[in-house]
Short mmCIF file of C-alpha atoms in Angstrom, two decimals:
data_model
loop_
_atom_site.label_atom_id
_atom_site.label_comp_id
_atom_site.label_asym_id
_atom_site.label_seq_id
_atom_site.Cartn_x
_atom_site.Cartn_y
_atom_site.Cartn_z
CA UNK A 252 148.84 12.59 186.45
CA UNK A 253 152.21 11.09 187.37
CA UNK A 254 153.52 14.26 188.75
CA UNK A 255 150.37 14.68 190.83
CA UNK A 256 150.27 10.62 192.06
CA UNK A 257 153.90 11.34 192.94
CA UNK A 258 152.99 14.53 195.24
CA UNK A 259 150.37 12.18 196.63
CA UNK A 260 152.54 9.87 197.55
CA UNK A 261 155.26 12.21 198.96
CA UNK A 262 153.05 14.31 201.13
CA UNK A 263 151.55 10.99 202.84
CA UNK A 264 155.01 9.94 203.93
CA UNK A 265 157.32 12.53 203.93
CA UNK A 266 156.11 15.70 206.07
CA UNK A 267 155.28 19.39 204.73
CA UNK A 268 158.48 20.90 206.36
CA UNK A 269 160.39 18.57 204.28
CA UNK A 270 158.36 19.43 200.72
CA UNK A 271 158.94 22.93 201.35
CA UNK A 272 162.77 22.35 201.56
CA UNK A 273 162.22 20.29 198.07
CA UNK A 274 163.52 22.65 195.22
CA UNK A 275 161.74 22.56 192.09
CA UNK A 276 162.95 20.32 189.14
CA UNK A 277 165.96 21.83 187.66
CA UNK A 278 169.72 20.52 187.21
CA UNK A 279 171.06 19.64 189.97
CA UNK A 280 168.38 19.82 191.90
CA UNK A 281 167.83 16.16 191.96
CA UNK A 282 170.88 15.55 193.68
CA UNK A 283 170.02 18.15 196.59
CA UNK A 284 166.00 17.34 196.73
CA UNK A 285 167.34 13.19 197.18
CA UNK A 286 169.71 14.42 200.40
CA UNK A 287 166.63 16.03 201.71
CA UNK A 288 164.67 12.93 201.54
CA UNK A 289 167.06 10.58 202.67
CA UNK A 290 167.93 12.84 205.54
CA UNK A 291 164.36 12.79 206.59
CA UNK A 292 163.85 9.44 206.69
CA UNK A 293 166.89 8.63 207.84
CA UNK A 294 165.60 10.59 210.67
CA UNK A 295 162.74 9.16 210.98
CA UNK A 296 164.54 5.91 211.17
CA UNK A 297 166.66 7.13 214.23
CA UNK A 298 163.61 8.74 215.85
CA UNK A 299 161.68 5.17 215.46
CA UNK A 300 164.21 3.12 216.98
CA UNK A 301 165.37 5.19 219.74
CA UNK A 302 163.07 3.63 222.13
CA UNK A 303 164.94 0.55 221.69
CA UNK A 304 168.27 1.74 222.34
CA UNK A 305 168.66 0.82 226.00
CA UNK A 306 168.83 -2.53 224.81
CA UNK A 307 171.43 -2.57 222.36
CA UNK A 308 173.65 -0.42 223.73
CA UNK A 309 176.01 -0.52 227.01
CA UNK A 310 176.74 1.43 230.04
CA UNK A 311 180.28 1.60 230.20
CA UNK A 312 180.13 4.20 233.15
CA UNK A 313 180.63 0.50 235.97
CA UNK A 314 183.51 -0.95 234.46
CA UNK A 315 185.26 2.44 233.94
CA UNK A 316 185.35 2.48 238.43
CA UNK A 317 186.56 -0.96 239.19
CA UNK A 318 188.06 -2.62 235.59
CA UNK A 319 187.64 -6.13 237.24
CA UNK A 320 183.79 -6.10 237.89
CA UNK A 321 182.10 -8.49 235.47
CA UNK A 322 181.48 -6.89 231.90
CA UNK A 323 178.11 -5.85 232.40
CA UNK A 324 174.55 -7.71 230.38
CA UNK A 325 172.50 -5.90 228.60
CA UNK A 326 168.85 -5.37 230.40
CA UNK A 327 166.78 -7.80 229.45
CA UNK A 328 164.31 -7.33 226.68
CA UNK A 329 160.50 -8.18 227.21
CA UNK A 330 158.34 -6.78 223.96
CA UNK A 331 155.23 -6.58 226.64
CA UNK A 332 157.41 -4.19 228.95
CA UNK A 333 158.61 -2.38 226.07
CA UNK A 334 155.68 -1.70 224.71
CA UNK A 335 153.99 -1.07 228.11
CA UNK A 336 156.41 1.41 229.03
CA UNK A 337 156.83 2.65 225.50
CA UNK A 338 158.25 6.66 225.20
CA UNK A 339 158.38 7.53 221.47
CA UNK A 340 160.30 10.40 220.44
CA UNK A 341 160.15 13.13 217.74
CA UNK A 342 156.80 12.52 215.64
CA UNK A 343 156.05 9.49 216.79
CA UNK A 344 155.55 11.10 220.35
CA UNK A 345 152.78 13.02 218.35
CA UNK A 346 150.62 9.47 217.77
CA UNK A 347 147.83 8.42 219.63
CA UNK A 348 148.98 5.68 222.58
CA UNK A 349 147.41 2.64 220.76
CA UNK A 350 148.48 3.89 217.18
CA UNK A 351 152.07 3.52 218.20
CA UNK A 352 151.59 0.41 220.20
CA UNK A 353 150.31 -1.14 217.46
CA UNK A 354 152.85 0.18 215.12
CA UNK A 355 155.74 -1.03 217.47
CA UNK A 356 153.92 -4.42 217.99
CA UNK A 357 153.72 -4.75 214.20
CA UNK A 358 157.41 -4.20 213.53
CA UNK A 359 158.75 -6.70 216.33
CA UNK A 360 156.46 -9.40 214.93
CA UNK A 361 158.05 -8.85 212.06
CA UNK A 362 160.06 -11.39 209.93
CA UNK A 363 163.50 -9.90 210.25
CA UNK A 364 162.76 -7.73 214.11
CA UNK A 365 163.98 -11.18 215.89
CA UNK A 366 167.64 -11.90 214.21
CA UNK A 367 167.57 -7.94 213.64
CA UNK A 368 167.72 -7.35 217.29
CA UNK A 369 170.08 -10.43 218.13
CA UNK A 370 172.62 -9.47 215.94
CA UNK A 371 172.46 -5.55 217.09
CA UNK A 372 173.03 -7.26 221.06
CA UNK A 373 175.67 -9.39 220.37
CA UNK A 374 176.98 -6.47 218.55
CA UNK A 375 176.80 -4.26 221.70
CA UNK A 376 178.17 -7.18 223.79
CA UNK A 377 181.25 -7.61 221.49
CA UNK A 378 182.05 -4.01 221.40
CA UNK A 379 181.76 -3.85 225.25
CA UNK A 380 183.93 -7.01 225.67
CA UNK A 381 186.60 -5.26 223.92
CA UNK A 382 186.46 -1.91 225.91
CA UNK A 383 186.30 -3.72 229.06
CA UNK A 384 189.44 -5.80 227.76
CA UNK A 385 191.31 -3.16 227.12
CA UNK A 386 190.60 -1.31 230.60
CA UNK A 387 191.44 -4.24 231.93
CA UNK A 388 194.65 -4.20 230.17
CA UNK A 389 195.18 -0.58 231.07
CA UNK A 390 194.92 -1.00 234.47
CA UNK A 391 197.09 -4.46 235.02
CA UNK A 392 198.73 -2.31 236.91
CA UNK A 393 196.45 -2.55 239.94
CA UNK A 394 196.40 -6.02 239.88
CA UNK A 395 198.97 -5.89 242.50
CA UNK A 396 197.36 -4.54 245.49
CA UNK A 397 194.34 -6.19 245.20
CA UNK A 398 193.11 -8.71 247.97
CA UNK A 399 193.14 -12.37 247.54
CA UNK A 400 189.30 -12.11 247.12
CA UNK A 401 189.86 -9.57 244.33
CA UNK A 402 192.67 -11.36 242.53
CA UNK A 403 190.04 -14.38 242.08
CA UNK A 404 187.04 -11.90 241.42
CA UNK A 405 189.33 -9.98 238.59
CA UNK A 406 191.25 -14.08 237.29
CA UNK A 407 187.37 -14.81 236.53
CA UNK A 408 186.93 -11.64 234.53
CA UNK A 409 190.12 -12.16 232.82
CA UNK A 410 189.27 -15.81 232.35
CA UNK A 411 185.53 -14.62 230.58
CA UNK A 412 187.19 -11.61 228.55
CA UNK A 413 189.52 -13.78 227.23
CA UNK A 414 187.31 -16.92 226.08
CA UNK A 415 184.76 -14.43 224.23
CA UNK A 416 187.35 -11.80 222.80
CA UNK A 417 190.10 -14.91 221.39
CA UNK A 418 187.11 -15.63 218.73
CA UNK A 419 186.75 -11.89 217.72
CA UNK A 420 189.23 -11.62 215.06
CA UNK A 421 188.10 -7.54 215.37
CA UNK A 422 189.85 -7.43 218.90
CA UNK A 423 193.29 -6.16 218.88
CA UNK A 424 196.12 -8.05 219.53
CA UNK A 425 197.68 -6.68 222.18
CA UNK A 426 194.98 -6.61 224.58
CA UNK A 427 194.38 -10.33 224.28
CA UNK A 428 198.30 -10.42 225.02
CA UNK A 429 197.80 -8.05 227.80
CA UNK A 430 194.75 -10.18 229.22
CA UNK A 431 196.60 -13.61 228.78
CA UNK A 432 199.81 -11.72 230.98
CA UNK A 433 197.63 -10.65 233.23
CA UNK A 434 196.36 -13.82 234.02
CA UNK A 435 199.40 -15.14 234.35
CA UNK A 436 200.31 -12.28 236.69
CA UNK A 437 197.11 -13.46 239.07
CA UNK A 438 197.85 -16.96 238.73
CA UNK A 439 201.12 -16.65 240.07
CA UNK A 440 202.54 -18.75 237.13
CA UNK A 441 205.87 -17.35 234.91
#
């Protein structure tokens, strides 16, 4: 009975293709058979949450042209947009429109979507801070032939870099010293 609940159980959640991979009960197959499942639904997990991707993560492709453009926001995140111009992918582009509506509606009301999701986008914004630093810090050289206009435009980006990156004990040292001589550099000062 056991053996047959647990079959139940696996077949519901876990698809054929992946039962059919399962080797039967043997030593070591354990080991291998556990893989399998926690590939799948790890999987499953990246396949889910693709859709929400283009919110917590950043297009570095605008600061790469001109380093002393603004760091970039994220877009901004509206769960009736999303789910208006919802595009599952793998199985769950399979569901019926409303099913996986629903199902996405479901999991943002959720208790832990909210601080989930802020903690993923300040994650993004972090990791973008400290690229952008460090192209900044790359390219100090061009500081020089910039305009007067620019100068100001790329002291402000300096200026925002370095407030949010001196409280990320993550961000290497020497591009907050490469920041803080830049500014100096733009400032004029010694």
């Amino acid at each position: 009975w056991l053996q047959a609940s647990r079959d139940s159980v696996l077949s519901s959640t876990v698809g054929p293709d992946v039962l059919r991979k399962l080797l039967p009960d043997s030593a070591g197959s354990g080991a291998i058979n556990n893989a399998l499942v926690r590939r799948h639904f790890q999987d499953l997990t990246c396949e889910f949450l693709a859709p929400l991707l283009p919110f917590v993560s950043a297009a570095t492709a605008g600061i790469q042209g001109y380093p002393f453009a603004p760091t970039p926001a994220l877009p901004v995140f509206s769960p009736s947009s999303f789910l208006e111009d919802l595009r599952p992918v793998g199985v769950f582009a399979n569901l019926r429109r409303n099913r996986i509506k629903s199902l996405y509606r479901r999991f943002m009301e959720g208790p832990h979507f909210r601080s989930w999701f802020a903690q993923q986008r300040s994650r993004c914004m972090q990791n973008l801070r400290r690229f952008h630093g460090g192209l900044v810090v790359d390219f100090a050289g061009m500081a020089d032939g910039l305009s007067s206009k620019q100068r100001v435009d790329a002291l402000q980006v300096v200026q925002d870099l370095l407030q949010n990156l001196s409280q990320d004990e993550s961000c290497a040292e020497h591009i907050l010293h490469g920041l803080q001589n830049l500014r100096k550099d733009l400032l004029g000062c010694e």
